[in-house]
Amino acid sequence: MFGFLRSYFSNDLAIDLGTANTLIYVRGKGIVLDEPSVVAIRTEGGPNAKRTIQAVGHAAKQMLGKTPGNITAIRPMKDGVIADFVVTEQMIKQFIKKVHDSRLLSPSPRIIICVPCGSTQVERRAIRDAALAAGASQVYLIEEPMAAAIGAGLPVSDATGSMVVDIGGGTTEVGVISLGGMVYAGSVRVGGDKFDDAIVNYIRRNYGMLIGDTTAENIKKEIGSAFPGSEVREMEVKGRNLAEGIPRSFTISSNEILEALTEPLNQIVSAVKIALEQTPPELGADIADRGMVLTGGGALLRDLDRLLMEETGLPVIVADEPLTCVARGCGMALEKMDKLGSIFTSD
Amino acid sequence: MQSPPEPSGVTSEMTPAEFAGAQLRQAREARGETLSDVAQVLKLSRRQVEALENGRHDALPGPAFARGFLRNYARYLGLDPAPLLGGVEQRGSAGTVELAPVSNATGEMPVGMGRRTSSKPVTVLFFVLLAVVLAGWYFDWFQTELPEEATVAPESAEVAPIEGGVATEPIEAPAAEAQQSATPAPLQAPASGAPQPPVAASPEQGQGVVATPAPAVPATATPAPTASAAAPTDAASLVFSFSGESWVEVRDAAGAVVYSGTNAAGVTRTVQGKAPFTLVVGNAKDVRLEYQGKAVDLAPHTRVTVARLTVQ
């Protein structure tokens, strides 16, 4: 009723609450925050014993795996959904505080949050409640493939099939979209984190060395690839030798990483193939003509598009700025949220 | 700029898309590959690769795909895609992207088929009934007599035909008297009495007021010819003088309607019958009543405009 007044007090926000990164889009301003979804919590002893938030975002990510006993660095999101409700709520609150101008009244924005299409009702409810607890006045949910497709600039409202594969930190979402709605939505809980795990396991198995998640992520970004290329790149890695218990350095090649990533990559390929199988033939014809679009951080894995191209025989393109696609898509939905209801998902 | 050397045939009028396409073609030809080779690797159709090289991006599925295909092609050829993509239009910003499918109709589908459609007439019916009840209560409460008059009038009209069977006898009796034949009258009466329309009966009744006192009792009791002569002897008479239009109904001792009708201003009407009379006089202030030669004041019996009284 007083919707026109609300805009004077609070800006509407769109949040891509991802497993790896959280991005916030503010209406009329664009993406204003892009930080890792990490919270560092300090436990204080003594007479004023309490738990305080030490850091969030980039600063907290620096602490991952390097914390002393009284600080815990937590990634509260796992597999695209909330693993730690209270910490997630605090993280959203901190991020909103960062992007929202401080005013007399505490901000109570309307928030659009994207959720994995494979998430359960309970998981969606948790995300909704976390945002409400963080100060949102209203929360709308949008499914990630939809947001990714909008952000990638696909013609989602046309009567043509658009296929989008969003490879995030925790999940890979495959969506076929036509006429502003999802025709097919599939989700596998494989993403950047699983790649990292696969690299850690591979190195432990083959080299007898233990490396941390952050190191594994760096290896993936540096020399990771999804398709055997002509040039083989190498990287020097330091880790703890399991047999000796002493830190050692060793060299690993891109072909080895490709081998390490085979299993999670196969899961993504099979998810895409299942989606193509399930797509109605008319839309399948459209997709065969224009191909599928990769978004999300996983799309930055070298030659992942080549892998999918060879496996499916369809053209595969990587969207512009794949990391921010979902957030931009949420933002575009935010700009038009008062006019359209079909792209939002009910619980 | 790290872009490859200017391709042959580059002119200043080229659009960025055409320029990029020309560079791609030159790089491809330098590698000695055909369009089909490239199409095979990029999983595109030959037509799409041609469109890319000719800079005809309208032949491709859309800006997002055009950029993606261009990037893939450039990467395959070992070119840096960034400068080639620079001039190619990007799908618009938040304001210009259409998110809702095409719509050329409005309207909402009914929710819960049947329930809504049936509830509407029920509601209407309820309000109609409520209005009727309220109207009835209103008229009853204020004793507005006009509608009552209207309800009485048909009653008298209804009475008329029944009475007609009997009353026609004395009404026709004068005619019979004039002809000096008593026998045809009773015969004619049953024959003509029943079908005689009430419309005809009422005015006759009004006209032949003098004769009406005869009805019922005397007419049936005695043969027609003598009835009209005998009737006036034991009958009381009412004289109405009208100074305004008024409706009057007179019932005699037996409760039969002796006279019922509307009278114009200036009319004087005499009604005879067996006392006591029950009178209903509309517009009583314009009516002067004499009973047996004595004036009767209607005012004490008048409510609103109608007087109800019994005289004897």
XYZ file of C-alpha atoms in Angstrom:
659
model
C 0.000 0.000 0.000
C 2.833 2.351 0.893
C 5.153 0.804 -1.620
C 6.116 4.163 -2.997
C 7.319 5.196 0.444
C 9.409 2.097 0.884
C 11.885 3.142 -1.748
C 12.778 6.180 0.315
C 13.853 4.056 3.236
C 15.300 0.904 1.755
C 16.852 -0.174 -1.494
C 15.742 -3.461 -2.958
C 18.493 -6.034 -3.213
C 19.176 -9.098 -5.274
C 21.508 -11.599 -3.677
C 23.327 -14.458 -5.314
C 23.947 -16.461 -2.187
C 26.439 -18.896 -3.557
C 28.482 -21.611 -1.970
C 31.717 -19.913 -2.912
C 30.829 -16.265 -3.425
C 28.026 -13.955 -2.459
C 27.136 -11.132 -4.808
C 24.721 -8.334 -4.095
C 23.002 -6.233 -6.693
C 21.379 -3.015 -5.577
C 18.496 -1.666 -7.604
C 19.670 1.149 -9.785
C 23.333 0.686 -8.874
C 24.348 -2.714 -10.191
C 26.601 -5.215 -8.470
C 28.072 -3.542 -5.432
C 29.437 -6.494 -3.510
C 31.293 -9.605 -4.576
C 32.832 -11.439 -1.660
C 33.543 -15.030 -0.711
C 30.880 -16.638 1.438
C 33.103 -17.030 4.422
C 32.651 -15.877 7.996
C 35.317 -15.876 10.653
C 34.044 -16.089 14.205
C 36.148 -15.321 17.243
C 35.406 -16.891 20.569
C 36.393 -14.674 23.461
C 37.101 -16.051 26.883
C 37.461 -14.323 30.204
C 34.802 -12.360 32.023
C 33.103 -11.182 28.832
C 32.920 -14.545 27.155
C 31.085 -14.277 23.852
C 31.334 -15.108 20.190
C 31.921 -12.223 17.864
C 32.189 -11.951 14.125
C 35.804 -11.326 13.301
C 35.515 -10.947 9.558
C 33.403 -11.713 6.544
C 34.183 -12.002 2.859
C 37.701 -11.616 1.497
C 39.260 -11.026 4.886
C 37.651 -14.148 6.277
C 38.684 -16.205 3.284
C 42.303 -15.298 3.937
C 41.915 -16.987 7.302
C 40.528 -20.261 5.931
C 42.704 -23.098 7.106
C 45.013 -20.770 8.981
C 43.035 -19.982 12.084
C 44.130 -20.343 15.686
C 41.949 -22.098 18.205
C 39.820 -19.144 19.125
C 38.866 -18.227 15.567
C 36.877 -20.412 13.238
C 36.549 -19.555 9.593
C 33.304 -21.036 8.334
C 31.786 -21.458 4.926
C 28.158 -21.546 5.968
C 26.878 -22.591 2.560
C 27.379 -26.100 1.301
C 26.157 -27.611 -1.946
C 24.254 -24.446 -2.739
C 22.190 -24.514 0.424
C 22.570 -23.429 3.999
C 24.695 -25.660 6.169
C 24.868 -23.338 9.173
C 21.752 -21.268 9.603
C 22.908 -18.789 12.247
C 26.183 -18.020 10.528
C 24.462 -17.576 7.177
C 22.019 -15.166 8.716
C 24.860 -13.162 10.254
C 26.768 -13.187 6.988
C 23.777 -11.829 5.047
C 23.280 -9.203 7.715
C 26.904 -8.106 7.490
C 26.798 -7.925 3.723
C 23.574 -5.949 3.713
C 25.118 -3.573 6.215
C 28.072 -3.122 3.889
C 25.999 -2.200 0.845
C 23.180 -0.300 2.460
C 23.636 3.320 3.384
C 23.278 3.719 7.096
C 20.114 5.591 7.818
C 18.107 6.441 10.841
C 16.016 3.333 10.434
C 17.621 -0.040 10.051
C 17.317 -1.187 6.444
C 14.471 -3.531 5.619
C 14.822 -4.110 1.921
C 12.903 -6.417 -0.313
C 15.297 -9.144 -1.352
C 15.460 -11.516 -4.264
C 17.570 -14.565 -3.556
C 18.358 -17.311 -5.963
C 18.121 -20.916 -4.932
C 19.324 -24.078 -6.632
C 16.510 -25.691 -8.558
C 17.300 -28.983 -6.884
C 16.929 -27.633 -3.386
C 14.243 -29.041 -1.152
C 11.419 -27.080 0.439
C 13.214 -27.161 3.755
C 16.354 -25.729 2.227
C 14.417 -22.966 0.494
C 12.598 -22.159 3.670
C 15.917 -21.916 5.457
C 17.251 -19.447 2.907
C 14.067 -17.397 3.089
C 14.115 -17.370 6.872
C 17.787 -16.453 6.992
C 17.150 -13.442 4.784
C 14.124 -12.412 6.826
C 16.120 -12.740 10.009
C 18.851 -10.635 8.441
C 16.382 -7.781 8.094
C 14.565 -8.309 4.805
C 10.978 -7.109 4.706
C 10.049 -9.525 1.951
C 11.945 -12.325 0.279
C 11.388 -13.637 -3.216
C 13.122 -16.710 -4.519
C 14.278 -17.261 -8.061
C 15.771 -20.422 -9.420
C 19.419 -20.204 -10.346
C 19.249 -21.381 -13.964
C 16.569 -18.762 -14.629
C 18.704 -16.015 -13.129
C 21.770 -17.286 -14.968
C 19.946 -17.279 -18.297
C 18.684 -13.750 -17.773
C 22.142 -12.609 -16.763
C 23.742 -14.276 -19.780
C 21.424 -12.305 -22.045
C 19.534 -15.269 -23.403
C 16.123 -14.588 -24.948
C 14.265 -16.151 -22.024
C 10.902 -14.655 -22.886
C 10.881 -15.857 -26.497
C 9.222 -19.029 -27.616
C 12.567 -20.649 -28.239
C 14.504 -23.045 -26.100
C 17.569 -21.731 -24.318
C 19.787 -24.068 -22.396
C 21.951 -22.818 -19.619
C 24.465 -24.725 -17.533
C 25.412 -22.904 -14.361
C 28.415 -24.453 -12.660
C 28.676 -22.890 -9.256
C 30.737 -23.638 -6.213
C 28.431 -26.274 -4.830
C 25.991 -27.254 -7.527
C 25.689 -27.513 -11.253
C 22.313 -26.430 -12.521
C 21.045 -27.287 -15.937
C 17.974 -25.467 -17.157
C 16.009 -25.336 -20.358
C 14.029 -22.127 -20.573
C 11.268 -20.994 -22.870
C 8.575 -18.318 -22.590
C 9.941 -16.962 -19.346
C 9.729 -20.243 -17.493
C 11.708 -23.370 -16.849
C 10.853 -26.307 -19.067
C 13.453 -28.555 -17.550
C 15.539 -28.025 -14.458
C 18.164 -30.406 -13.235
C 20.686 -30.088 -10.506
C 23.668 -32.125 -9.439
C 25.651 -31.360 -6.345
C 28.913 -31.077 -8.191
C 30.764 -27.824 -8.545
C 33.967 -25.993 -7.842
C 34.219 -27.458 -4.356
C 34.044 -30.980 -5.706
C 36.804 -30.131 -8.162
C 38.955 -28.967 -5.267
C 38.191 -32.099 -3.277
C 39.023 -34.243 -6.263
C 42.398 -32.516 -6.619
C 43.164 -32.923 -2.905
C 42.300 -36.605 -3.049
C 44.255 -37.186 -6.224
C 47.402 -35.631 -4.814
C 47.083 -37.526 -1.570
C 46.618 -40.784 -3.411
C 49.278 -40.361 -6.071
C 51.871 -38.220 -4.324
C 51.240 -39.037 -0.696
C 51.002 -35.298 -0.065
C 48.340 -33.416 1.782
C 47.339 -29.988 0.504
C 44.709 -27.561 1.715
C 41.514 -26.543 -0.032
C 42.866 -23.124 -0.878
C 45.938 -24.620 -2.533
C 43.765 -27.029 -4.451
C 41.658 -24.109 -5.660
C 44.756 -22.297 -6.815
C 45.961 -25.380 -8.711
C 42.555 -25.641 -10.374
C 42.583 -22.008 -11.453
C 46.189 -22.144 -12.567
C 46.514 -25.346 -14.559
C 43.149 -27.055 -14.298
C 41.537 -28.078 -17.545
C 38.672 -30.221 -18.665
C 39.942 -31.297 -22.073
C 43.361 -32.494 -23.154
C 45.010 -29.549 -24.817
C 48.119 -29.330 -26.922
C 50.225 -27.600 -24.303
C 50.961 -29.192 -20.965
C 51.438 -26.753 -18.138
C 53.089 -27.426 -14.851
C 52.946 -25.910 -11.415
C 54.971 -26.224 -8.282
C 52.906 -27.090 -5.248
C 53.812 -27.288 -1.590
C 52.158 -29.646 0.812
C 52.790 -31.930 3.735
C 54.245 -35.279 2.959
C 52.096 -37.843 4.679
C 54.857 -40.390 5.095
C 57.492 -38.013 6.450
C 55.175 -35.484 7.989
C 57.353 -32.709 6.606
C 56.293 -30.014 4.114
C 57.690 -30.721 0.701
C 57.260 -29.220 -2.708
C 56.500 -31.094 -5.872
C 55.445 -30.351 -9.461
C 52.129 -31.311 -10.940
C 51.035 -31.096 -14.570
C 47.773 -30.098 -16.170
C 47.247 -33.616 -17.516
C 47.292 -34.982 -13.994
C 44.752 -32.435 -12.890
C 42.611 -33.380 -15.871
C 42.764 -36.950 -14.680
C 41.864 -35.870 -11.167
C 38.860 -33.935 -12.405
C 37.505 -36.699 -14.626
C 34.996 -37.995 -12.140
C 33.245 -34.736 -11.224
C 33.382 -33.609 -14.854
C 31.674 -36.807 -15.935
C 28.871 -36.072 -13.532
C 28.375 -32.663 -15.104
C 28.444 -34.137 -18.599
C 25.876 -36.744 -17.674
C 23.648 -34.065 -16.092
C 23.771 -32.147 -19.374
C 23.026 -35.280 -21.368
C 20.076 -36.136 -19.152
C 18.745 -32.613 -19.642
C 19.017 -32.966 -23.407
C 17.234 -36.298 -23.215
C 14.408 -34.818 -21.214
C 13.960 -31.716 -23.341
C 10.906 -31.676 -25.630
C 11.984 -32.132 -29.247
C 10.924 -28.674 -30.444
C 13.109 -27.020 -27.851
C 15.838 -29.560 -28.488
C 15.948 -28.375 -32.092
C 16.444 -24.798 -30.939
C 19.215 -25.883 -28.613
C 20.915 -27.852 -31.382
C 20.959 -24.679 -33.466
C 22.283 -22.297 -30.863
C 23.850 -24.523 -28.288
C 24.097 -24.167 -24.556
C 25.521 -21.397 -22.470
C 27.895 -21.942 -19.587
C 27.763 -19.615 -16.609
C 29.148 -19.637 -13.104
C 32.705 -19.913 -11.874
C 33.009 -23.461 -13.127
C 32.668 -22.195 -16.694
C 36.109 -20.618 -16.246
C 37.707 -24.048 -16.002
C 39.845 -24.254 -19.072
C 38.280 -26.081 -22.009
C 35.161 -27.127 -20.162
C 33.229 -25.848 -23.169
C 35.375 -28.008 -25.436
C 34.593 -31.034 -23.309
C 30.867 -30.433 -23.475
C 31.076 -29.644 -27.176
C 32.806 -32.936 -27.910
C 30.560 -34.924 -25.624
C 27.288 -33.528 -26.938
C 28.212 -32.440 -30.431
C 26.431 -29.146 -29.848
C 27.886 -25.665 -29.827
C 28.772 -24.496 -26.332
C 29.548 -20.924 -25.454
C 30.727 -19.311 -22.278
C 28.733 -16.295 -21.190
C 30.316 -12.903 -20.736
C 31.553 -12.564 -17.172
C 30.255 -15.951 -16.101
C 30.965 -15.314 -12.412
C 28.442 -12.511 -12.160
C 25.772 -13.899 -14.493
C 23.458 -15.099 -11.752
C 23.756 -11.881 -9.781
C 23.110 -9.787 -12.878
C 20.139 -11.952 -13.780
C 18.753 -11.553 -10.272
C 19.316 -7.837 -10.629
C 17.377 -7.638 -13.872
C 14.564 -9.570 -12.244
C 14.766 -7.112 -9.357
C 14.397 -4.136 -11.662
C 11.210 -5.649 -13.028
C 9.980 -7.510 -9.988
C 6.817 -5.483 -9.662
C 5.734 -6.340 -13.181
C 6.412 -10.015 -13.496
C 5.619 -12.921 -11.293
C 6.232 -15.907 -13.477
C 9.976 -16.043 -13.057
C 9.834 -16.251 -9.301
C 9.440 -19.577 -7.660
C 7.061 -20.387 -4.898
C 8.399 -22.392 -1.997
C 46.827 -3.033 -30.445
C 47.824 -6.674 -30.639
C 45.331 -7.522 -33.331
C 46.736 -9.319 -36.390
C 47.721 -7.323 -39.469
C 44.943 -5.600 -41.324
C 43.214 -8.079 -43.572
C 43.123 -7.369 -47.246
C 40.059 -5.538 -48.399
C 39.466 -3.791 -45.064
C 37.766 -0.503 -45.638
C 36.825 2.239 -43.273
C 33.093 1.710 -43.863
C 33.171 -1.766 -42.302
C 31.117 -2.326 -39.193
C 32.952 -3.782 -36.192
C 31.223 -7.107 -36.822
C 32.364 -7.172 -40.436
C 35.847 -6.171 -39.410
C 36.005 -9.008 -36.886
C 34.657 -11.424 -39.487
C 37.249 -10.360 -42.010
C 40.018 -10.935 -39.484
C 38.662 -14.371 -38.683
C 38.481 -15.311 -42.327
C 42.024 -14.174 -42.955
C 43.318 -16.154 -39.974
C 41.427 -19.230 -41.119
C 42.737 -18.958 -44.661
C 46.248 -18.493 -43.307
C 45.859 -21.834 -41.516
C 44.570 -23.380 -44.716
C 41.265 -24.537 -43.267
C 37.909 -24.564 -44.953
C 34.605 -23.341 -43.556
C 33.507 -26.935 -43.106
C 36.587 -27.751 -41.006
C 35.802 -24.881 -38.681
C 32.133 -25.748 -38.522
C 33.069 -29.316 -37.638
C 35.240 -28.247 -34.722
C 32.958 -25.549 -33.358
C 29.839 -27.743 -33.810
C 28.260 -24.949 -35.763
C 26.625 -25.159 -39.128
C 28.557 -23.936 -42.164
C 25.938 -21.242 -42.567
C 26.629 -19.900 -39.080
C 30.395 -19.772 -39.641
C 29.796 -17.907 -42.894
C 27.550 -15.460 -41.092
C 30.278 -14.889 -38.520
C 32.874 -14.190 -41.203
C 30.571 -11.875 -43.095
C 29.629 -9.996 -39.943
C 25.950 -10.761 -40.426
C 25.079 -11.305 -36.805
C 21.373 -11.008 -37.499
C 21.595 -14.466 -39.061
C 22.765 -15.844 -35.710
C 20.390 -16.696 -32.848
C 21.025 -13.518 -30.902
C 23.636 -11.142 -29.504
C 24.616 -13.424 -26.641
C 25.172 -16.326 -29.015
C 26.896 -14.171 -31.616
C 29.424 -13.076 -29.033
C 29.893 -16.613 -27.773
C 30.387 -18.059 -31.238
C 32.802 -15.270 -32.128
C 34.816 -15.901 -28.979
C 34.943 -19.642 -29.632
C 36.039 -19.081 -33.210
C 38.735 -16.608 -32.244
C 40.071 -18.932 -29.568
C 40.145 -21.813 -31.990
C 42.176 -19.747 -34.439
C 44.460 -18.571 -31.662
C 43.348 -14.941 -31.824
C 42.645 -12.760 -28.839
C 38.860 -12.533 -28.694
C 38.708 -9.316 -26.665
C 39.436 -6.789 -29.454
C 37.159 -8.645 -31.865
C 34.286 -8.596 -29.376
C 34.795 -4.935 -28.609
C 32.539 -3.640 -31.317
C 29.910 -6.345 -31.210
C 26.781 -5.229 -29.469
C 26.107 -6.724 -26.118
C 22.659 -7.699 -25.079
C 21.219 -4.676 -23.398
C 21.394 -3.702 -19.779
C 18.750 -4.369 -17.169
C 16.273 -1.875 -18.507
C 15.985 -3.224 -22.024
C 15.824 -6.976 -21.503
C 12.384 -8.457 -21.847
C 11.678 -11.061 -19.200
C 7.968 -11.687 -19.621
C 6.671 -13.621 -22.594
C 4.576 -11.883 -25.224
C 1.044 -11.152 -24.132
C -1.831 -9.737 -26.148
C -4.684 -10.534 -23.793
C -5.748 -9.694 -20.297
C -8.127 -11.223 -17.814
C -8.007 -13.709 -15.013
C -9.120 -17.274 -15.089
C -11.919 -18.086 -12.661
C -10.716 -19.733 -9.498
C -12.534 -22.887 -8.411
C -14.842 -23.570 -11.337
C -18.564 -23.308 -10.572
C -18.245 -22.155 -7.018
C -17.715 -18.588 -7.942
C -20.286 -18.593 -10.724
C -22.977 -20.007 -8.448
C -22.172 -17.734 -5.545
C -22.856 -14.626 -7.585
C -26.557 -15.254 -8.376
C -27.068 -16.386 -4.819
C -25.716 -13.107 -3.574
C -27.834 -11.164 -6.013
C -30.898 -13.147 -5.015
C -30.162 -12.512 -1.382
C -29.954 -8.783 -1.915
C -33.109 -8.749 -4.008
C -34.957 -10.572 -1.262
C -33.532 -8.231 1.310
C -34.692 -5.252 -0.748
C -38.188 -6.699 -1.053
C -38.431 -7.340 2.668
C -37.178 -3.871 3.470
C -39.608 -2.269 1.054
C -42.500 -4.218 2.527
C -41.510 -3.282 6.025
C -41.176 0.347 5.032
C -44.652 0.558 3.489
C -46.189 -1.406 6.306
C -44.620 0.817 8.922
C -45.694 4.114 7.399
C -49.131 2.867 6.409
C -48.878 4.498 3.068
C -52.286 3.764 1.718
C -51.701 4.004 -1.976
C -50.476 0.450 -2.369
C -53.291 -0.770 -0.126
C -55.772 0.942 -2.358
C -54.178 -0.844 -5.231
C -54.624 -4.175 -3.518
C -58.240 -3.525 -2.703
C -59.151 -2.453 -6.187
C -58.421 -5.792 -7.810
C -60.328 -7.455 -4.995
C -63.402 -5.521 -5.912
C -62.847 -6.332 -9.523
C -62.652 -9.940 -8.542
C -65.796 -9.730 -6.592
C -67.597 -8.123 -9.438
C -67.882 -11.124 -11.732
C -69.111 -13.353 -8.928
C -71.639 -10.786 -7.998
C -72.172 -10.191 -11.632
C -74.052 -13.412 -11.969
C -76.558 -12.105 -9.526
C -76.200 -8.410 -10.017
C -76.761 -8.537 -13.728
C -80.227 -9.575 -12.939
C -81.261 -6.357 -11.315
C -79.057 -4.374 -13.689
C -80.787 -5.911 -16.584
C -83.976 -5.843 -14.673
C -84.757 -2.229 -15.535
C -84.371 -3.162 -19.154
C -86.605 -6.109 -18.586
C -89.024 -3.935 -16.747
C -89.137 -1.575 -19.652
C -89.967 -4.446 -21.900
C -92.534 -5.661 -19.386
C -91.352 -9.240 -19.718
C -90.196 -10.907 -16.530
C -89.439 -14.334 -17.871
C -86.591 -13.594 -20.264
C -84.563 -11.964 -17.537
C -83.886 -15.001 -15.262
C -83.234 -17.071 -18.337
C -80.869 -14.530 -19.699
C -79.156 -14.013 -16.454
C -77.434 -17.395 -16.069
C -76.575 -17.352 -19.740
C -75.091 -13.900 -19.936
C -74.039 -13.528 -16.318
C -71.071 -15.863 -16.213
C -69.273 -14.829 -19.377
C -69.952 -11.171 -18.796
C -66.535 -9.559 -18.452
C -65.800 -7.864 -15.158
C -64.694 -4.759 -17.012
C -68.151 -4.356 -18.262
C -69.659 -5.144 -14.921
C -67.817 -2.510 -12.942
C -68.850 0.554 -14.894
C -72.361 -0.739 -15.074
C -72.273 -1.183 -11.401
C -71.010 2.363 -11.051
C -73.639 3.725 -13.347
C -76.484 1.832 -11.932
C -75.829 2.717 -8.382
C -79.439 3.285 -7.813
C -80.144 -0.205 -8.926
C -77.278 -1.828 -7.036
C -78.908 -1.776 -3.672
C -81.082 -4.445 -5.115
C -78.309 -7.065 -5.328
C -77.759 -10.185 -3.437
C -80.484 -10.506 -0.918
C -83.517 -9.040 -2.555
C -82.623 -10.118 -6.042
C -82.300 -13.743 -5.169
C -85.133 -13.727 -2.731
C -87.782 -12.355 -4.988
C -88.373 -12.361 -8.687
C -86.637 -9.622 -10.563
C -89.400 -7.201 -11.478
C -90.555 -6.554 -7.941
C -87.053 -6.571 -6.454
C -86.110 -3.106 -7.631
C -89.303 -1.718 -6.301
C -89.090 -3.470 -2.914
C -85.392 -2.891 -2.295
C -85.303 0.836 -1.637
C -87.984 0.597 1.089
C -85.807 -0.995 3.805
C -82.511 0.355 2.424
C -80.506 3.116 4.033
C -78.877 5.652 1.775
C -75.446 7.241 1.762
C -74.777 10.423 -0.154
C -71.208 11.294 -1.071
C -70.333 14.745 -2.356
C -66.879 14.951 -3.893
C -64.860 18.157 -4.071
C -61.798 16.280 -5.283
C -61.050 12.976 -6.919
C -61.613 10.155 -4.484
C -61.917 6.413 -4.332
C -64.739 4.956 -2.294
C -65.733 1.459 -1.307
C -68.962 0.602 0.439
C -69.838 -2.767 1.956
C -73.209 -3.541 3.352
C -74.239 -5.556 6.407
C -73.513 -8.852 4.653
C -70.027 -7.684 3.766
C -70.756 -7.613 0.064
C -69.371 -4.750 -1.942
C -72.166 -2.437 -2.719
C -70.152 0.173 -4.448
C -66.570 0.594 -5.355
C -65.178 3.210 -7.674
C -63.307 6.402 -8.270
C -65.200 9.635 -8.498
C -64.230 12.909 -10.049
C -64.554 16.257 -8.315
C -68.090 17.734 -8.265
C -69.848 14.383 -8.441
C -72.556 13.524 -5.974
C -73.199 9.840 -5.532
C -75.954 8.108 -3.664
C -75.450 4.547 -2.478
C -78.266 2.484 -1.029
C -78.050 -0.788 0.771
C -78.572 -2.582 4.038
C -77.047 -0.855 7.061
C -74.600 -1.011 8.714
C -72.144 0.034 6.014
C -68.416 -0.370 6.166
C -66.763 2.462 4.308
C -63.339 3.093 2.997
C -62.982 6.587 1.665
C -59.851 7.726 -0.005
C -58.810 11.371 -0.016
C -61.290 11.893 2.813
C -60.821 15.625 3.180
C -62.409 16.156 -0.224
C -65.426 14.045 0.566
C -68.594 15.079 2.364
C -70.785 12.218 3.536
C -74.459 12.242 4.496
C -76.149 9.212 6.021
C -79.895 9.192 6.190
C -79.825 12.929 5.574
C -77.356 13.647 8.437
C -73.797 14.764 7.802
C -71.071 12.356 8.996
C -67.733 13.774 9.955
C -64.966 11.696 8.350
C -62.116 13.518 10.086
C -62.014 11.379 13.293
C -61.766 8.224 11.196
C -59.108 9.521 8.871
C -55.591 8.282 8.996
C -53.220 10.005 6.605
C -55.780 10.528 3.837
C -58.009 7.505 4.102
C -61.083 7.256 6.294
C -62.327 3.889 7.502
C -65.548 3.823 9.342
C -68.767 2.008 9.884
C -72.089 3.834 9.790
C -75.546 2.620 10.871
